[in-house]
Coordinates of C-alpha atoms in Angstrom, one line a residue:
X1 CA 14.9 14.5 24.5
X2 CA 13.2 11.6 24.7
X3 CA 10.5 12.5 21.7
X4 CA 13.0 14.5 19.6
X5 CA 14.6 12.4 16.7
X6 CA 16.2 12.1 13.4
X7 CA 13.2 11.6 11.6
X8 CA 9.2 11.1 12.3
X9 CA 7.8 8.9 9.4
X10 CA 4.0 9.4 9.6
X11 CA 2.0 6.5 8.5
X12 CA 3.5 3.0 8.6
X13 CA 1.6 1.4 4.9
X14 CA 4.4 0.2 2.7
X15 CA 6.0 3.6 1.9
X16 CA 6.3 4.3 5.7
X17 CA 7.1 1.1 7.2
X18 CA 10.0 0.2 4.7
X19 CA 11.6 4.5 4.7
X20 CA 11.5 3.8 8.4
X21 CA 13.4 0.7 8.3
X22 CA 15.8 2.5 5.5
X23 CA 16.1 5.8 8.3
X24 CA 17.3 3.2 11.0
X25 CA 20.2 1.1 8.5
X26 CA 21.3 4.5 8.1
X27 CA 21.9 5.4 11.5
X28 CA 19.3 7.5 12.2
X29 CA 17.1 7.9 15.1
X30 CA 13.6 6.7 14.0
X31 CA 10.1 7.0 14.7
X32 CA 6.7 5.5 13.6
X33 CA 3.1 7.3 14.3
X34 CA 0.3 4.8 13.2
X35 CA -3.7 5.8 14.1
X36 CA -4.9 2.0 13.1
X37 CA -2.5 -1.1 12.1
X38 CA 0.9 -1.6 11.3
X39 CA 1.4 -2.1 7.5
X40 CA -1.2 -0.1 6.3
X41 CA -3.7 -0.4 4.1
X42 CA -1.6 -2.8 1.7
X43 CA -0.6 -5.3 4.4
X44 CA -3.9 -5.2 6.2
X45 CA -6.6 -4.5 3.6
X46 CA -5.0 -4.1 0.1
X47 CA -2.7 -6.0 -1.9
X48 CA -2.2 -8.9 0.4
X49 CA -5.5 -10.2 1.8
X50 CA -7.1 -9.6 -1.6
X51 CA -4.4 -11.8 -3.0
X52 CA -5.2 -14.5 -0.4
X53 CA -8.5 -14.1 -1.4
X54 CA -7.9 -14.7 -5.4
X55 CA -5.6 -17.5 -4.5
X56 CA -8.9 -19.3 -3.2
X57 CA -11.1 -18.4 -6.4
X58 CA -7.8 -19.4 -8.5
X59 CA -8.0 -22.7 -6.4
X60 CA -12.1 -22.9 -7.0
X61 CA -11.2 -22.2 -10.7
X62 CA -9.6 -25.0 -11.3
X63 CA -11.7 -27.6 -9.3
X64 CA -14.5 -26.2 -11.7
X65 CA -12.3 -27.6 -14.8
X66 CA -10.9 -30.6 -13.1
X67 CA -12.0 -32.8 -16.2
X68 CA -9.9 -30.5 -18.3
X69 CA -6.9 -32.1 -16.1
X70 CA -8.3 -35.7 -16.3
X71 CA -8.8 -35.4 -12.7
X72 CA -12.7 -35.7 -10.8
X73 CA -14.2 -33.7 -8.4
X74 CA -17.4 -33.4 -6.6
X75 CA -19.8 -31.1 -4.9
X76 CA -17.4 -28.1 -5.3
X77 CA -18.2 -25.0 -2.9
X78 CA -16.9 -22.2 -1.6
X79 CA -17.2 -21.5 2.4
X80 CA -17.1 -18.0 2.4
X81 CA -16.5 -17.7 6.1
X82 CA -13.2 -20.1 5.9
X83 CA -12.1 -17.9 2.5
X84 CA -12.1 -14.7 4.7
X85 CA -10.8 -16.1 7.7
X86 CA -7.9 -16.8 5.7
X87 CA -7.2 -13.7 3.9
X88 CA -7.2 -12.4 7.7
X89 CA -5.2 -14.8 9.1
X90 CA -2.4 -13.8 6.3
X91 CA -3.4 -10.0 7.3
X92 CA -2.1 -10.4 10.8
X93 CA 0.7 -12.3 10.2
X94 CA 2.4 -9.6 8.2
X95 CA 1.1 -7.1 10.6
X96 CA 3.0 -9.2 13.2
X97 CA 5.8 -9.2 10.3
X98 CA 6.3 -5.2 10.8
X99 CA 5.6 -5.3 14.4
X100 CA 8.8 -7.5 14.9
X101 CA 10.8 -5.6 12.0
X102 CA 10.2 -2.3 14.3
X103 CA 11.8 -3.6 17.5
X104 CA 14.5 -5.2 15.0
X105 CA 15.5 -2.1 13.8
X106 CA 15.2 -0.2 17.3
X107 CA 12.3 2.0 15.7
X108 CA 9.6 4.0 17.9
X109 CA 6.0 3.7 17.5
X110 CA 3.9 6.1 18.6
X111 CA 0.3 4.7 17.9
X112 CA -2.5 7.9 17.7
X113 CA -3.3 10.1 15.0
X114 CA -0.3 12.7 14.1
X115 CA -1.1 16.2 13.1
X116 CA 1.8 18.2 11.6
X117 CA 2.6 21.4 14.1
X118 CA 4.9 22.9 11.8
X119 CA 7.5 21.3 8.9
X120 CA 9.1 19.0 11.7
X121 CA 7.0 18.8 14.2
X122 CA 4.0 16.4 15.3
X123 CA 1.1 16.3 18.1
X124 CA -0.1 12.9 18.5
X125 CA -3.6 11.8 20.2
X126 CA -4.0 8.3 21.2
X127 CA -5.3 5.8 24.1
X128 CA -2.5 7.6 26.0
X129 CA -3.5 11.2 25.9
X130 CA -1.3 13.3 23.6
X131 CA 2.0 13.2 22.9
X132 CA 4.4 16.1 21.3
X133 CA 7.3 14.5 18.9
X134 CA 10.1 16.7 17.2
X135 CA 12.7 15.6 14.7
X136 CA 14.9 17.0 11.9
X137 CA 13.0 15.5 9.3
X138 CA 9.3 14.2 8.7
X139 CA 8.1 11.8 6.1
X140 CA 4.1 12.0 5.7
X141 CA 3.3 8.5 4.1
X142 CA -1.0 8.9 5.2
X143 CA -2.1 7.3 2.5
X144 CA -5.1 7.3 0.7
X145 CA -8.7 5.8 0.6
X146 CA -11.1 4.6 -1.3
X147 CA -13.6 7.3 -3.2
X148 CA -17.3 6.9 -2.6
X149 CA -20.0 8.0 -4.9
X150 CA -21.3 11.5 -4.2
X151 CA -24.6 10.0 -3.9
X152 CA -24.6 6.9 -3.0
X153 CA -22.0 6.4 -0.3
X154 CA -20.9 3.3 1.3
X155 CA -22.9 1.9 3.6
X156 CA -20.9 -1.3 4.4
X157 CA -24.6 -3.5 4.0
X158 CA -25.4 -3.2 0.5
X159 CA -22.8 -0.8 -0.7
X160 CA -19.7 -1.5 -0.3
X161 CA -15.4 -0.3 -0.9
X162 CA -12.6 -2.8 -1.2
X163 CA -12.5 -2.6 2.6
X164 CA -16.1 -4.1 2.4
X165 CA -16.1 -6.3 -0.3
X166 CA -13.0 -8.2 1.1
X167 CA -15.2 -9.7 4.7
X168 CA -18.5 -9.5 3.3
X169 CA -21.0 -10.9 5.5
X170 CA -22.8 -12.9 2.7
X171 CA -22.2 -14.0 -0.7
X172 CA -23.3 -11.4 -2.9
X173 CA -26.4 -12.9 -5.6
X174 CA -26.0 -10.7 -8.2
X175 CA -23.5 -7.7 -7.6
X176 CA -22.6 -4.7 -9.9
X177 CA -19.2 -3.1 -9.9
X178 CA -18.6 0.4 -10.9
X179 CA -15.3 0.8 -11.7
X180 CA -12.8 -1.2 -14.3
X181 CA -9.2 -0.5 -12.8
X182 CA -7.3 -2.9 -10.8
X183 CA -9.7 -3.2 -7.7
X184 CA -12.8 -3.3 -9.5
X185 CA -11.1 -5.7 -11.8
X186 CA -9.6 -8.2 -9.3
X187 CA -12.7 -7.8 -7.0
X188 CA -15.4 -8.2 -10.5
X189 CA -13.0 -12.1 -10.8
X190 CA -12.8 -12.8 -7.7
X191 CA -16.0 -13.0 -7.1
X192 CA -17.6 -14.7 -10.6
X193 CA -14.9 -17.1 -9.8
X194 CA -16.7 -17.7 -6.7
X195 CA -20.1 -18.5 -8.8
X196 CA -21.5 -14.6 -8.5
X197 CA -23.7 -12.8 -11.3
X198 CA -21.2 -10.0 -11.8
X199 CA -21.9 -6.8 -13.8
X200 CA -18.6 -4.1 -14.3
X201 CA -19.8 -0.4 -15.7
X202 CA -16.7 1.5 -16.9
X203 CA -17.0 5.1 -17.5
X204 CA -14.0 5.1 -20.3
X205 CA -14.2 3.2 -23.5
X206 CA -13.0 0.1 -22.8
X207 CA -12.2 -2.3 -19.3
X208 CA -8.2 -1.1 -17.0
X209 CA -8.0 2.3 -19.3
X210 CA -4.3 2.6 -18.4
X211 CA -3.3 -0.6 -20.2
X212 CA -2.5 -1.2 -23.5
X213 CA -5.2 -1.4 -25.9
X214 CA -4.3 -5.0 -27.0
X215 CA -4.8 -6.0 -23.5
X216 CA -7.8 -4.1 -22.8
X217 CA -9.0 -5.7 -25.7
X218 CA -8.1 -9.1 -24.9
X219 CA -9.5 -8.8 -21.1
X220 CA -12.7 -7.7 -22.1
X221 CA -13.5 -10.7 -24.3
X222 CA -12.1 -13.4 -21.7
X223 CA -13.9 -12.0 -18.7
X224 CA -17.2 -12.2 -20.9
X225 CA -16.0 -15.4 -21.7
X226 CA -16.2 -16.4 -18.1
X227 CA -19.6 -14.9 -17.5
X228 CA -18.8 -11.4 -16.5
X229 CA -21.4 -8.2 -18.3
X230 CA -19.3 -5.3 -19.3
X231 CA -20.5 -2.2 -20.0
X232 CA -17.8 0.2 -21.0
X233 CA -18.8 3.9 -22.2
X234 CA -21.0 4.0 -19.1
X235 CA -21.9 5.3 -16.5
X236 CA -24.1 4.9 -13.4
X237 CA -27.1 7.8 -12.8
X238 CA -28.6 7.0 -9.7
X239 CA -28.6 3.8 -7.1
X240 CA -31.5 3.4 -4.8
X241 CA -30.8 1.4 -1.3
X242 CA -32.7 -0.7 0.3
X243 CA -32.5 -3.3 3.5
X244 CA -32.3 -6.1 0.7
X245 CA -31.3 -4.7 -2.3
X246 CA -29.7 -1.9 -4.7
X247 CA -31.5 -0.7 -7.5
X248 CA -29.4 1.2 -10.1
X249 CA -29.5 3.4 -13.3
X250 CA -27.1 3.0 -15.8
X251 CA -26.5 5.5 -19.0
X252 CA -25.2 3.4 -21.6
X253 CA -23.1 4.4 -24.4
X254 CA -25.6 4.6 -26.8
X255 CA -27.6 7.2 -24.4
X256 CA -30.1 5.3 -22.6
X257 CA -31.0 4.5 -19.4
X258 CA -30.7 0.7 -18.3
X259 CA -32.3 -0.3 -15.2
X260 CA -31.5 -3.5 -12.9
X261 CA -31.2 -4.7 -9.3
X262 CA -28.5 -6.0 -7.8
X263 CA -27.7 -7.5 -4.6
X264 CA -24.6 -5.5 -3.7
X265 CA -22.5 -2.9 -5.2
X266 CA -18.9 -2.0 -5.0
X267 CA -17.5 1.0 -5.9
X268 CA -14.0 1.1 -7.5
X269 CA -13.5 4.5 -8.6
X270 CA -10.2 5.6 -7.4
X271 CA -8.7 6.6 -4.3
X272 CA -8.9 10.3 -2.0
X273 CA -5.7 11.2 -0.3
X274 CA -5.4 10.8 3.4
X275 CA -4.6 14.6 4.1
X276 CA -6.9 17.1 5.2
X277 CA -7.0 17.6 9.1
X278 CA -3.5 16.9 9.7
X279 CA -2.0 20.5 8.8
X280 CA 0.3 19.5 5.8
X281 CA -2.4 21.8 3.2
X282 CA -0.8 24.6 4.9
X283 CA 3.0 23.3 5.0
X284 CA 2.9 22.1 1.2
X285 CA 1.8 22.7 -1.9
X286 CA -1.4 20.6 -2.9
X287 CA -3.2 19.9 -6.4
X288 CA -6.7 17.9 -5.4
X289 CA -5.5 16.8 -1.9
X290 CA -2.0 15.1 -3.3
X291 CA 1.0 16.5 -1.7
X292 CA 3.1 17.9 -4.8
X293 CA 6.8 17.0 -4.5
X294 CA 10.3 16.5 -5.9
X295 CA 11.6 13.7 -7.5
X296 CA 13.2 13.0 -3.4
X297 CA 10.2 13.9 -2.2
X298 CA 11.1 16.9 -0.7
X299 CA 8.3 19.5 -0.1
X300 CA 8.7 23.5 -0.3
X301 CA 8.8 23.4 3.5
X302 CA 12.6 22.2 4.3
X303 CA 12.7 19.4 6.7
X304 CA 9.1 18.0 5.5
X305 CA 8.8 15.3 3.0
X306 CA 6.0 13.2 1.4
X307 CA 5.8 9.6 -0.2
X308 CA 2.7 6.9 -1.2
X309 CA -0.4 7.6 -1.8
X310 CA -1.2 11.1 -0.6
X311 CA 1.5 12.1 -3.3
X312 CA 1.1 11.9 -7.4
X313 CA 0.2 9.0 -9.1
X314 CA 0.7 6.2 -9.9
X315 CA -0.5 4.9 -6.6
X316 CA 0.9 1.6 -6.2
X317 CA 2.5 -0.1 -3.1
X318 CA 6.1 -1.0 -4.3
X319 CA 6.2 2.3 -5.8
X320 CA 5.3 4.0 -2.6
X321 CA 8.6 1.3 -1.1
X322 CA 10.8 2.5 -3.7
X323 CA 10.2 6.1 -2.7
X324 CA 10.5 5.7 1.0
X325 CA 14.0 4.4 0.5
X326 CA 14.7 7.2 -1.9
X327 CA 13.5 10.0 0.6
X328 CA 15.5 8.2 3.5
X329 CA 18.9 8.2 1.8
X330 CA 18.0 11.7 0.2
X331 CA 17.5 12.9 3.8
X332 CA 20.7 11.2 5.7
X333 CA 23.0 12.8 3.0
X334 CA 21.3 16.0 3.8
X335 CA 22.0 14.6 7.1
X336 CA 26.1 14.4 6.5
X337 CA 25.7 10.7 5.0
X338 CA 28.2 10.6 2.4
X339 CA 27.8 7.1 1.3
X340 CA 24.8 7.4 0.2
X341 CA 23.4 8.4 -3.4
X342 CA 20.0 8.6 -3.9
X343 CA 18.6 8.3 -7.2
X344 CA 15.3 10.1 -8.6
X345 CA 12.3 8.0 -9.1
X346 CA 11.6 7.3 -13.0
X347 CA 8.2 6.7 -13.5
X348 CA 8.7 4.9 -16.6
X349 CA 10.3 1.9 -15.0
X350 CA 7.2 1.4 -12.4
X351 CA 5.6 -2.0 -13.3
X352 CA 2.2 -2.5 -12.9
X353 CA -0.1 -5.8 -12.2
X354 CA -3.8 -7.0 -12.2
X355 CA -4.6 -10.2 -10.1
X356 CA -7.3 -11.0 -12.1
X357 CA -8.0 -14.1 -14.1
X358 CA -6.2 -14.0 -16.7
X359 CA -3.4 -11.6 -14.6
X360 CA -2.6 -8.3 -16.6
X361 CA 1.4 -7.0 -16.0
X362 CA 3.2 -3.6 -18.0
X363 CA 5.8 -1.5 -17.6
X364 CA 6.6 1.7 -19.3
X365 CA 4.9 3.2 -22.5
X366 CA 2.0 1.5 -24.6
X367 CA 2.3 1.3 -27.9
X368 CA -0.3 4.5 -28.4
X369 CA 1.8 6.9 -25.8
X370 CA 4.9 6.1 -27.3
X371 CA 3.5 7.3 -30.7
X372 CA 2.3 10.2 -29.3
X373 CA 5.3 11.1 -27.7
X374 CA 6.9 11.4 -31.2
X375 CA 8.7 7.6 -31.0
X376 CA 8.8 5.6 -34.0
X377 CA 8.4 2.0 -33.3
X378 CA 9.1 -1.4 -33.8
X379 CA 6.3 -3.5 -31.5
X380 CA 6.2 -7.5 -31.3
X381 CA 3.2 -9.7 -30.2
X382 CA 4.0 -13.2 -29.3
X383 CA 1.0 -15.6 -28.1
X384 CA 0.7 -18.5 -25.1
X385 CA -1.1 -20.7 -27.8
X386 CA 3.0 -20.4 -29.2
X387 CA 4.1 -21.8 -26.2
X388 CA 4.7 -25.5 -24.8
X389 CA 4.3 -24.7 -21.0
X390 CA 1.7 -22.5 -21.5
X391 CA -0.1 -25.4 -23.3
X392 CA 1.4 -28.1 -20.9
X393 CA -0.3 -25.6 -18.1
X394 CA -3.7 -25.6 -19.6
X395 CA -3.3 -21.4 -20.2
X396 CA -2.7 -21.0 -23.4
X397 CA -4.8 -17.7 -23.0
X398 CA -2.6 -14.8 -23.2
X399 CA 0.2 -12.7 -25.1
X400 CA 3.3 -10.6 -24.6
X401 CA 4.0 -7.1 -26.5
X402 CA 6.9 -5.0 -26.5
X403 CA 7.4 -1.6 -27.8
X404 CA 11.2 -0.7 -29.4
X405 CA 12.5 3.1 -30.0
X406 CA 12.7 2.1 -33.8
X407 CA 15.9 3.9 -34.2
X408 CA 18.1 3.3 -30.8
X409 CA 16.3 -0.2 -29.9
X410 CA 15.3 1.3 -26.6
X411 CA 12.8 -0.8 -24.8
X412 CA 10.1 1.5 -24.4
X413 CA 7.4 -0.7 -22.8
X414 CA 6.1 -4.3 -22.1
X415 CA 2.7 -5.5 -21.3
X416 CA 1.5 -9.1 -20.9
X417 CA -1.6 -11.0 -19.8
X418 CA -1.9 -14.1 -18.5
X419 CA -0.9 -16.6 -16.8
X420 CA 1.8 -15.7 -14.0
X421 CA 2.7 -12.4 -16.0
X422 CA 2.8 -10.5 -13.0
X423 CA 6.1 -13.0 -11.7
X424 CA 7.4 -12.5 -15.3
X425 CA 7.1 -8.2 -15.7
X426 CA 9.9 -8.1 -13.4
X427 CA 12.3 -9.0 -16.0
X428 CA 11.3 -6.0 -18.5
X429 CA 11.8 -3.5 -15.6
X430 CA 14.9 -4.3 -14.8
X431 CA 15.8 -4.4 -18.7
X432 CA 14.2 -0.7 -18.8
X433 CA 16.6 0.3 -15.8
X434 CA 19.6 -0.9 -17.3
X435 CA 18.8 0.6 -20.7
X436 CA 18.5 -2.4 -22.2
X437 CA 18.0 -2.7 -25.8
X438 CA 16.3 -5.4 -28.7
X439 CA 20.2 -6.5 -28.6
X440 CA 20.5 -7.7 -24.6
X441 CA 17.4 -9.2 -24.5
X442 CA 17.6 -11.3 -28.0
X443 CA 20.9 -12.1 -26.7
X444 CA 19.5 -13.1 -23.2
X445 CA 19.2 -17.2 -23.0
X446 CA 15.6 -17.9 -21.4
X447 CA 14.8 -21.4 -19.6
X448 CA 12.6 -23.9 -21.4
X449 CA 10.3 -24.8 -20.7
X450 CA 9.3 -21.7 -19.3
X451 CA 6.0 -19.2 -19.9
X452 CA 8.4 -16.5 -19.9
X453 CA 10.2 -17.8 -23.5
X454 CA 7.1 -15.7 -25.0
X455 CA 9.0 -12.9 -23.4
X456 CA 11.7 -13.7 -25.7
X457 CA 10.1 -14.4 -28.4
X458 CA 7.6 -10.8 -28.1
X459 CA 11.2 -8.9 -28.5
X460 CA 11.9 -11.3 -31.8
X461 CA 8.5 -10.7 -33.2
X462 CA 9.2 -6.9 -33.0
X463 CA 12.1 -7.7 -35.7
X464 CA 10.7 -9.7 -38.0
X465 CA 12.4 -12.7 -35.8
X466 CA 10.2 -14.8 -34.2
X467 CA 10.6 -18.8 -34.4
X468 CA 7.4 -20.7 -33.0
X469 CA 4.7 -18.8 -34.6

């Protein structure tokens, strides 16, 4: 039949997309349904425009401290239309990227919104009328979306999500972010890089709650540095729209109410999965809207699996890859595929990064949930102002920690800010999935001059070994 296949994969972000590809290497008869653009939300309004965007307040950055370089420059400013532009014109090319990558790999795409008929079964509704697709295996990869404030909602004028915040129509004045994790973050530098009064309000006790402390910490007192207000322990009351401005109320830590206008708002307070109306709440088991599954990402319903963002946290793009391929080759050995082996995802080896300025990277346990998971251990802290590339750079801002099982020399977890850290965390993850230990990595000869010696010497400072500070 000509819409019966292998498997139906539905969504194409960057869990889709790549378990597609993965589905077709393996032999299997593949198909894509996408309601909007090929790559998803990361290719087309996530992690790689904003990127593109931060890569032009990096470049502004460093104009501004041009003297600190011995270099001149003159009448610096930003043309917002020409930064956007950009960050779009990189959008579509990677759209264009999966568009070739499905003909490539001989993979259908079915463009319409899918609705799940039953565990392997799909009705899709597009510019075409509607379609019916069967297979012997469906992916769900929908997604997610940002959360709006209960009362305040996003108006896409003076309010605004990521989605908003990344073409504004105007340079915000003076703009209020509510929200301190990695959006909020990246979108709270991008723009004070690009010469914007920026205020963040963070409901926890301090700014990215899931890092380490240390780097919470550090972050905090460099973005002030830099200009940026942070209020952390609090929390915004009440915002009041208007054709030319936001006025809001803000409940500080200390109990009272602050007031202030701002020019724009965007609100960065988490993510809603992308799964009601498309019958997988009565084909799965749910907790909040999130899909639950196994480590394979199988559901209860056999044949009907689940990936990304509409599944448990963390919600991050390459993690949402790394479990496409996973479901893909747990499905073609269910399949008869005996060349396959498919390993369960470990959510202690999932690194995470901050674009900001200075860039924030970890992986695994911080040093407080290692305690708290009974660990003794041995934790080193090595410095960029240590360093001579660092220096050499101009960004000696920054450290690297590591966390060691005291008693095995397990490497528990790594987290680093600074410059280029998010190239760097790369190397700690794939210590943590080869069990490395203090051993390996002292062991391990690192380039000089290099930023990521201080990698190095983090894991010497943890044993009392450290040679340039």
């Amino acid at each position: 039949m000509a819409n019966s296949y292998d498997v139906i994969v539905l969504g194409s972000g960057p869990g889709g997309y790549v378990s597609a590809i993965r589905c077709a290497q393996l032999g299997l008869k593949t198909a894509i349904v996408e309601r909007e653009l090929l790559g998803g939300i990361c290719l087309n309004w996530g992690c790689i425009p904003t990127k593109a965007l931060l890569r032009s307040a990096e470049i502004m950055h460093y104009m501004q401290h041009a003297g600190d370089y011995g270099l001149k420059a003159k009448e610096i400013e930003a043309d917002l239309d020409a930064v956007v532009k950009r960050s779009r014109g990189v959008a579509k090319q990677l759209n264009a990227g999966v568009t070739h990558l499905m003909k490539k790999n001989k993979i259908t795409v079915h463009m319409g919104t899918g609705t799940l008929t039953g565990p392997t079964s799909i009705t899709v509704k597009g510019d075409k009328g509607e379609e019916k697709l069967t297979a012997k295996h469906v992916i769900v990869a929908t997604g997610a979306r940002a959360r709006d404030l209960p009362f305040a909602p996003a108006d896409g004028k003076r309010v605004w999500t990521y989605r908003h915040a990344m073409t504004p129509k105007e340079m915000p004045s003076k703009l209020l972010v509510i929200g301190s994790g990695a959006i909020g973050i990246e979108f709270a530098s991008f723009y004070n890089d690009m010469g914007v009064d920026v205020t963040v309000v963070e409901m926890l006790d301090r700014v990215v709650p899931v890092e380490d402390k240390d780097v919470s910490a550090f972050l905090e007192k460099s973005l002030t540095k830099q200009g940026i207000t942070i209020k952390t322990g609090a929390g915004v009351e009440e915002l009041k729209v208007s054709d030319k401005a936001v006025s809001a109320k803000i409940k500080l830590k200390d109990g009272k109410i602050e007031s202030g206008d701002y020019s724009h708002v965007i609100v960065a307070i988490g993510i809603v999965p992308n799964t009601e109306n498309i019958g997988v709440d009565k084909l799965a088991d749910m907790d909040r809207g999130f899909i639950q599954i196994d480590p394979y990402g199988r559901t209860k319903s056999k044949g009907l699996w689940a990936i990304g963002d509409c599944t448990p946290g963390p919600w991050l793009a390459h993690k949402a890859s790394h479990e496409g391929v996973t479901c893909a080759e747990a499905i073609a050995q269910e399949l008869g595929n005996k060349d396959v082996h498919p390993h369960a995802l470990d959510r202690n080896s999932i690194p995470g990064c901050t674009y900001c300025h200075p860039q924030i990277a970890s992986v695994g346990m911080t040093e407080a949930k290692a305690k708290e998971a009974g660990y003794q251990v041995k934790v080193g802290m090595f410095p960029f102002i240590g360093n001579g590339k660092a220096i050499a750079l101009g960004e000696a801002e920054g450290f690297t920690k590591t966390v060691f099982d005291a008693k095995t020399g397990e490497l528990l977890g790594a987290h680093m800010v600074g410059a280029e850290v998010t190239e760097m965390i790369q190397g700690y993850t794939v210590g943590k999935v080869l069990e490395t230990t203090e051993a390996e990595l002292m062991q391990t000869i690192f380039p000089h001059p290099t930023i990521s010696e201080s990698m190095h010497e983090s894991v010497l400072a943890a044993y009392g070994r450290a040679i340039h500070i």
